[in-house]
């Protein structure tokens, strides 16, 4: 705040009209954008940032680990069955040193040059390789299924919301009935009917998972379709395709991405659930779900057989959930 | 913080002397000094209120007018002790003077008291009417339940007295079929009706101060005028002091005795209704008045808009916040914040144009014509009133 | 209100019928035949068996026969699991076990989750809030079997406090771990939802108005915040019920609990057509009934629904 003496001592020249300050006014809002704001809020969220690192790490390992390991995921070798984990470096500290009940099993079997980071299963397969191979399969199944169901959901929701009236009523009745059948029942029945298999799991997940997405997109459509910018496009003679895909859809993108992120862990869980029910991917392919299903019975005696897949599955689901949470909070900051 | 009044100008005086009425022996109901409030956001600190000064005397209505984001609502919520979790109190005081149960005058600084003391004042001595009546009432509670809450809290009335008071209050705000309405839930009432209920709730304990935060903005145009008239009538009838927040100068002209014009978290001009409407000095006030649509506006005349956008409150503002939008900006506006220059004992404005060294700038021709028109109109109205008596 | 209930009931009945139809048709495409040792039988023998079980009639006719039988409480017989055992008998006791497990887990999760959520919302931005949030994130993100395995490893295998698998002689101690494992998702979702709902209610206009009346914090929370939060909680019960259902199947398998879930899994693995159909249908009906109850409860509690049509 100006002080008396300060005010008195202002040079007279300063009381001329101001000139050349236009660009200062421009600068005010220059570094202020919607995407940047979302990005800032996302990065401010510790959980979201950690989850991003976690997801990237898991994906990298899923791709790289099986390639770098000397073992194959389906390489059966009865001489090295049920080996406990052994990790170079850590074994010096007494952790993961390949001992069970004080006996070094590796030395006992005469394979002390081998290292199985997560140990081996009852058929002598390397669990480390199997876990990352299984992660690939689990991720693949859920990603493809989610991409398909997002596509169906978005198109269904956009059409239902845009055309409204009788079309909307019929389409809404259909989703209402479909959503009143529990997803797990429909998925299992479909798989029972189609027979287990990687492709069939994807199909079963994709054709049951799109309902939430269609609801969200429809609600967004109903909200947006009477907004000025859409009305303006319509007066300019835009066709319904242009309005739906060029005007409305870009404005649903945030919600679509968030729902996409939430759908992935859900699909991962369903894959594991199917494995538990006995409808998982058939051997020799393995997924995280089938590995847990195979390992849980002996989990008390050989906990390491199930710890690996459970931890990776847990971290994946946790990571995607936290990531989606962070993204949602960054897009709609007033929710938390 | 120094006093905002600079004596560099010949006519410097105290703001307290701004009212025409003799206020020497009277304490203002509300005296806000140098109030500074910021908010922490993901993008940085938002300086929402940057040293606000304001007084309100008993039985009068002071309007705070400004664009959205100018800090008017935040200032008012400070008086009510309504804080959000990311708010930072940076300084200043709000002195509130009220009559306690024994009729003695008491003065407290609302920024210094704790939640318990604040709760004892809220609803009883200070009350507030909010912007959106559709969301202001609890959807799961009957009107009577919500109306009697502050009465039971502060007055301790018996069941019959309580019911009688509720009936009286709904009567007061012009609601008919009172008994049925008391048993209704909010969703069964129209927007205008709900705002009447909100006003009744605010007035239930006969508060010393009523804060109205854009009470008509969310309503239909036809209802707006009625609610406004209701507030004016009730103010006259009950003698409550009112702080009226709005962005609409037309509303200000109807309700206010005093006007504070806010811009970018500061009061930039303050004075009586007449001072602000007939003798505005700040270029921002000129802009506001010029952009006010009125029935008497010549149809060929284009509606004036203030160029540019309000400043980004995330940035530190150098000099006068209004300078980039001010067609009469001086070099000094970009360097130093203008002090408050006293125009007369109840009118001041914070603009360097009032400094004796500044070039003489007159208000725009168009606005002068407009003001002349307004004066003529109100003279006609007064004449009409005189004939009617 | 009466009309509202009648309408909801009618919709539910129709839904159940459609579900049964869809399930019946889908299972009709199930590959293979329900009979074991098919390759050792002559075509005549297969035809006789088919006729005996009514499998030689057209699908639609079989559907209506099935519906008719079911209305009399006859779900058909098991082909493979226990030869010619009536399914109604197989399901009866198992349904009770599954419902009991689900109910206990649901109630435990709802109560604990709610309390945690309220605590977190009231102590926003404190360590209490952080702990509650971590529990919620873990509970929502991690599948039930992770908790089941962790609990049975530490409390069952290491500490030997509870049995690892279901022991019919000691049903109470045997159900502690399964109930806790199953309740985790409900607990976490409840915590999350209660917290976010309370937080947004605390920032709502009507809370601001209630606050401006000078009510003490306790009354503000009890009278306005909690009441509104609990009403809206009813709307999130649906996903929780779905999770309880899928979760109970997995949990029953891990702890070898003789419930509907283990029967379901056995039926799927042994291609027992009738049992798969019956159990799927029972799961669906439980779901539809639960949804119906949620809807009706919501209608009873929320004045906006209860008084709809009485606008004045």
Tab-separated table of C-alpha atoms in Angstrom, chain C residues 114-309:
chain	number	residue	atom	x	y	z
C	114	UNK	CA	-19.676	-46.782	7.438
C	115	UNK	CA	-18.070	-45.963	10.748
C	116	UNK	CA	-14.653	-45.671	9.107
C	117	UNK	CA	-16.092	-43.427	6.404
C	118	UNK	CA	-17.772	-41.124	8.901
C	119	UNK	CA	-14.584	-40.940	10.933
C	120	UNK	CA	-12.500	-40.152	7.852
C	121	UNK	CA	-14.882	-37.440	6.659
C	122	UNK	CA	-15.065	-35.752	10.044
C	123	UNK	CA	-11.298	-35.913	10.506
C	124	UNK	CA	-10.567	-34.884	6.956
C	125	UNK	CA	-6.880	-34.306	6.124
C	126	UNK	CA	-5.632	-35.968	9.331
C	127	UNK	CA	-3.766	-39.288	9.806
C	128	UNK	CA	-7.089	-40.992	10.612
C	129	UNK	CA	-8.319	-40.018	7.174
C	130	UNK	CA	-5.130	-41.293	5.554
C	131	UNK	CA	-5.345	-44.680	7.269
C	132	UNK	CA	-9.009	-45.061	6.332
C	133	UNK	CA	-8.223	-44.090	2.746
C	134	UNK	CA	-5.434	-46.658	2.511
C	135	UNK	CA	-7.733	-49.392	3.852
C	136	UNK	CA	-10.374	-48.332	1.344
C	137	UNK	CA	-8.019	-48.318	-1.630
C	138	UNK	CA	-6.635	-51.743	-0.745
C	139	UNK	CA	-10.075	-53.193	-0.098
C	140	UNK	CA	-11.539	-51.903	-3.327
C	141	UNK	CA	-8.552	-52.795	-5.476
C	142	UNK	CA	-7.477	-56.180	-4.200
C	143	UNK	CA	-9.622	-59.195	-5.032
C	144	UNK	CA	-11.194	-61.155	-2.196
C	145	UNK	CA	-8.980	-64.187	-2.653
C	146	UNK	CA	-5.909	-62.136	-1.805
C	147	UNK	CA	-7.405	-61.384	1.595
C	148	UNK	CA	-8.564	-64.973	1.947
C	149	UNK	CA	-5.065	-66.309	1.284
C	150	UNK	CA	-3.410	-63.762	3.571
C	151	UNK	CA	-5.851	-64.414	6.408
C	152	UNK	CA	-5.633	-68.173	6.147
C	153	UNK	CA	-1.848	-68.108	5.942
C	154	UNK	CA	-1.350	-65.913	9.010
C	155	UNK	CA	-4.355	-66.649	11.224
C	156	UNK	CA	-5.019	-70.161	10.045
C	157	UNK	CA	-1.652	-71.711	9.152
C	158	UNK	CA	0.829	-69.759	11.247
C	159	UNK	CA	-1.136	-68.781	14.360
C	160	UNK	CA	-3.599	-71.682	14.114
C	161	UNK	CA	-6.372	-69.505	15.535
C	162	UNK	CA	-8.989	-70.528	13.004
C	163	UNK	CA	-9.478	-73.607	10.847
C	164	UNK	CA	-8.111	-73.430	7.303
C	165	UNK	CA	-11.108	-75.156	5.791
C	166	UNK	CA	-14.716	-75.257	6.824
C	167	UNK	CA	-15.366	-77.565	9.747
C	168	UNK	CA	-19.063	-78.491	10.101
C	169	UNK	CA	-18.479	-79.305	13.769
C	170	UNK	CA	-17.303	-75.772	14.492
C	171	UNK	CA	-19.291	-73.517	12.143
C	172	UNK	CA	-18.752	-70.287	14.060
C	173	UNK	CA	-14.969	-70.354	14.265
C	174	UNK	CA	-14.781	-71.698	10.719
C	175	UNK	CA	-16.700	-68.780	9.317
C	176	UNK	CA	-14.637	-65.986	10.893
C	177	UNK	CA	-11.939	-65.857	8.199
C	178	UNK	CA	-14.271	-66.303	5.210
C	179	UNK	CA	-16.619	-63.610	6.487
C	180	UNK	CA	-13.792	-61.131	7.016
C	181	UNK	CA	-12.242	-61.875	3.620
C	182	UNK	CA	-15.588	-61.535	1.896
C	183	UNK	CA	-16.493	-58.328	3.704
C	184	UNK	CA	-13.410	-56.410	2.612
C	185	UNK	CA	-14.817	-55.028	-0.618
C	186	UNK	CA	-18.084	-53.978	1.009
C	187	UNK	CA	-16.184	-52.416	3.878
C	188	UNK	CA	-13.865	-50.495	1.590
C	189	UNK	CA	-16.563	-49.304	-0.804
C	190	UNK	CA	-18.763	-48.225	2.071
C	191	UNK	CA	-15.899	-46.345	3.640
C	192	UNK	CA	-15.121	-44.624	0.385
C	193	UNK	CA	-18.639	-43.741	-0.490
C	194	UNK	CA	-19.626	-42.599	2.984
C	195	UNK	CA	-16.589	-40.382	3.128
C	196	UNK	CA	-17.000	-38.771	-0.268
C	197	UNK	CA	-20.743	-38.379	0.205
C	198	UNK	CA	-20.295	-36.786	3.627
C	199	UNK	CA	-17.554	-34.522	2.350
C	200	UNK	CA	-19.670	-33.295	-0.547
C	201	UNK	CA	-22.666	-32.878	1.750
C	202	UNK	CA	-20.553	-30.866	4.177
C	203	UNK	CA	-19.691	-28.543	1.291
C	204	UNK	CA	-23.292	-28.356	0.082
C	205	UNK	CA	-25.441	-25.264	0.163
C	206	UNK	CA	-27.891	-26.700	2.642
C	207	UNK	CA	-25.110	-27.513	5.080
C	208	UNK	CA	-23.905	-23.938	4.697
C	209	UNK	CA	-27.398	-22.730	5.555
C	210	UNK	CA	-27.647	-25.119	8.507
C	211	UNK	CA	-24.223	-23.957	9.636
C	212	UNK	CA	-25.339	-20.353	9.383
C	213	UNK	CA	-28.037	-21.112	11.970
C	214	UNK	CA	-25.310	-21.510	14.563
C	215	UNK	CA	-25.996	-25.175	15.255
C	216	UNK	CA	-23.247	-27.007	17.105
C	217	UNK	CA	-21.179	-29.311	14.940
C	218	UNK	CA	-22.630	-32.444	16.517
C	219	UNK	CA	-26.193	-31.490	15.581
C	220	UNK	CA	-25.132	-30.395	12.107
C	221	UNK	CA	-23.638	-33.794	11.483
C	222	UNK	CA	-26.319	-35.944	13.084
C	223	UNK	CA	-29.311	-34.061	11.764
C	224	UNK	CA	-28.257	-32.973	8.309
C	225	UNK	CA	-25.066	-34.614	7.096
C	226	UNK	CA	-25.522	-38.210	8.244
C	227	UNK	CA	-29.180	-38.412	7.367
C	228	UNK	CA	-28.569	-37.315	3.797
C	229	UNK	CA	-25.435	-39.432	3.443
C	230	UNK	CA	-27.146	-42.611	4.624
C	231	UNK	CA	-30.048	-42.125	2.248
C	232	UNK	CA	-27.737	-41.884	-0.719
C	233	UNK	CA	-25.757	-44.902	0.497
C	234	UNK	CA	-28.649	-47.121	-0.487
C	235	UNK	CA	-27.947	-46.376	-4.130
C	236	UNK	CA	-24.469	-47.934	-4.003
C	237	UNK	CA	-25.613	-51.190	-2.479
C	238	UNK	CA	-26.052	-52.712	-5.939
C	239	UNK	CA	-22.378	-53.097	-6.947
C	240	UNK	CA	-21.637	-54.344	-3.452
C	241	UNK	CA	-24.181	-57.134	-3.751
C	242	UNK	CA	-22.696	-58.161	-7.088
C	243	UNK	CA	-19.289	-58.334	-5.498
C	244	UNK	CA	-20.559	-60.282	-2.501
C	245	UNK	CA	-21.968	-62.822	-4.905
C	246	UNK	CA	-18.894	-63.330	-7.080
C	247	UNK	CA	-16.747	-63.110	-3.963
C	248	UNK	CA	-18.698	-65.772	-2.142
C	249	UNK	CA	-18.078	-68.253	-4.950
C	250	UNK	CA	-14.314	-67.766	-4.693
C	251	UNK	CA	-14.290	-67.691	-0.898
C	252	UNK	CA	-16.396	-70.849	-0.666
C	253	UNK	CA	-13.924	-72.593	-2.915
C	254	UNK	CA	-10.845	-71.469	-0.985
C	255	UNK	CA	-12.288	-72.425	2.408
C	256	UNK	CA	-14.152	-75.496	1.068
C	257	UNK	CA	-17.465	-74.215	2.370
C	258	UNK	CA	-20.419	-76.408	1.317
C	259	UNK	CA	-22.410	-73.533	-0.201
C	260	UNK	CA	-24.035	-72.752	-3.499
C	261	UNK	CA	-20.738	-71.496	-4.927
C	262	UNK	CA	-18.908	-74.813	-4.591
C	263	UNK	CA	-21.883	-76.565	-6.166
C	264	UNK	CA	-21.811	-74.049	-8.993
C	265	UNK	CA	-18.127	-74.676	-9.659
C	266	UNK	CA	-18.537	-78.453	-9.534
C	267	UNK	CA	-21.488	-78.255	-11.888
C	268	UNK	CA	-19.553	-76.153	-14.392
C	269	UNK	CA	-16.558	-78.470	-14.268
C	270	UNK	CA	-18.633	-81.599	-14.686
C	271	UNK	CA	-20.862	-80.168	-17.397
C	272	UNK	CA	-23.968	-80.741	-15.315
C	273	UNK	CA	-26.420	-78.821	-17.428
C	274	UNK	CA	-29.394	-78.751	-15.076
C	275	UNK	CA	-27.392	-77.808	-12.017
C	276	UNK	CA	-25.582	-74.974	-13.832
C	277	UNK	CA	-28.913	-73.636	-15.033
C	278	UNK	CA	-30.538	-73.891	-11.618
C	279	UNK	CA	-27.659	-72.330	-9.683
C	280	UNK	CA	-27.174	-69.519	-12.251
C	281	UNK	CA	-30.860	-68.852	-12.026
C	282	UNK	CA	-30.825	-68.786	-8.236
C	283	UNK	CA	-27.926	-66.326	-8.253
C	284	UNK	CA	-29.815	-64.117	-10.687
C	285	UNK	CA	-32.984	-64.249	-8.634
C	286	UNK	CA	-31.098	-63.362	-5.460
C	287	UNK	CA	-29.655	-60.407	-7.329
C	288	UNK	CA	-33.024	-59.238	-8.666
C	289	UNK	CA	-34.643	-59.557	-5.241
C	290	UNK	CA	-31.818	-57.633	-3.615
C	291	UNK	CA	-32.168	-54.853	-6.200
C	292	UNK	CA	-35.886	-54.772	-5.628
C	293	UNK	CA	-35.401	-54.424	-1.878
C	294	UNK	CA	-32.860	-51.645	-2.409
C	295	UNK	CA	-35.300	-49.803	-4.646
C	296	UNK	CA	-38.168	-50.169	-2.238
C	297	UNK	CA	-36.062	-49.122	0.735
C	298	UNK	CA	-34.951	-46.048	-1.161
C	299	UNK	CA	-38.561	-45.226	-1.948
C	300	UNK	CA	-39.528	-45.569	1.695
C	301	UNK	CA	-36.740	-43.411	3.074
C	302	UNK	CA	-36.309	-40.548	0.632
C	303	UNK	CA	-39.179	-38.038	0.827
C	304	UNK	CA	-38.511	-37.008	-2.771
C	305	UNK	CA	-39.480	-40.491	-3.941
C	306	UNK	CA	-41.996	-41.213	-1.201
C	307	UNK	CA	-43.993	-38.071	-1.869
C	308	UNK	CA	-43.633	-38.057	-5.647
C	309	UNK	CA	-46.893	-37.050	-7.252
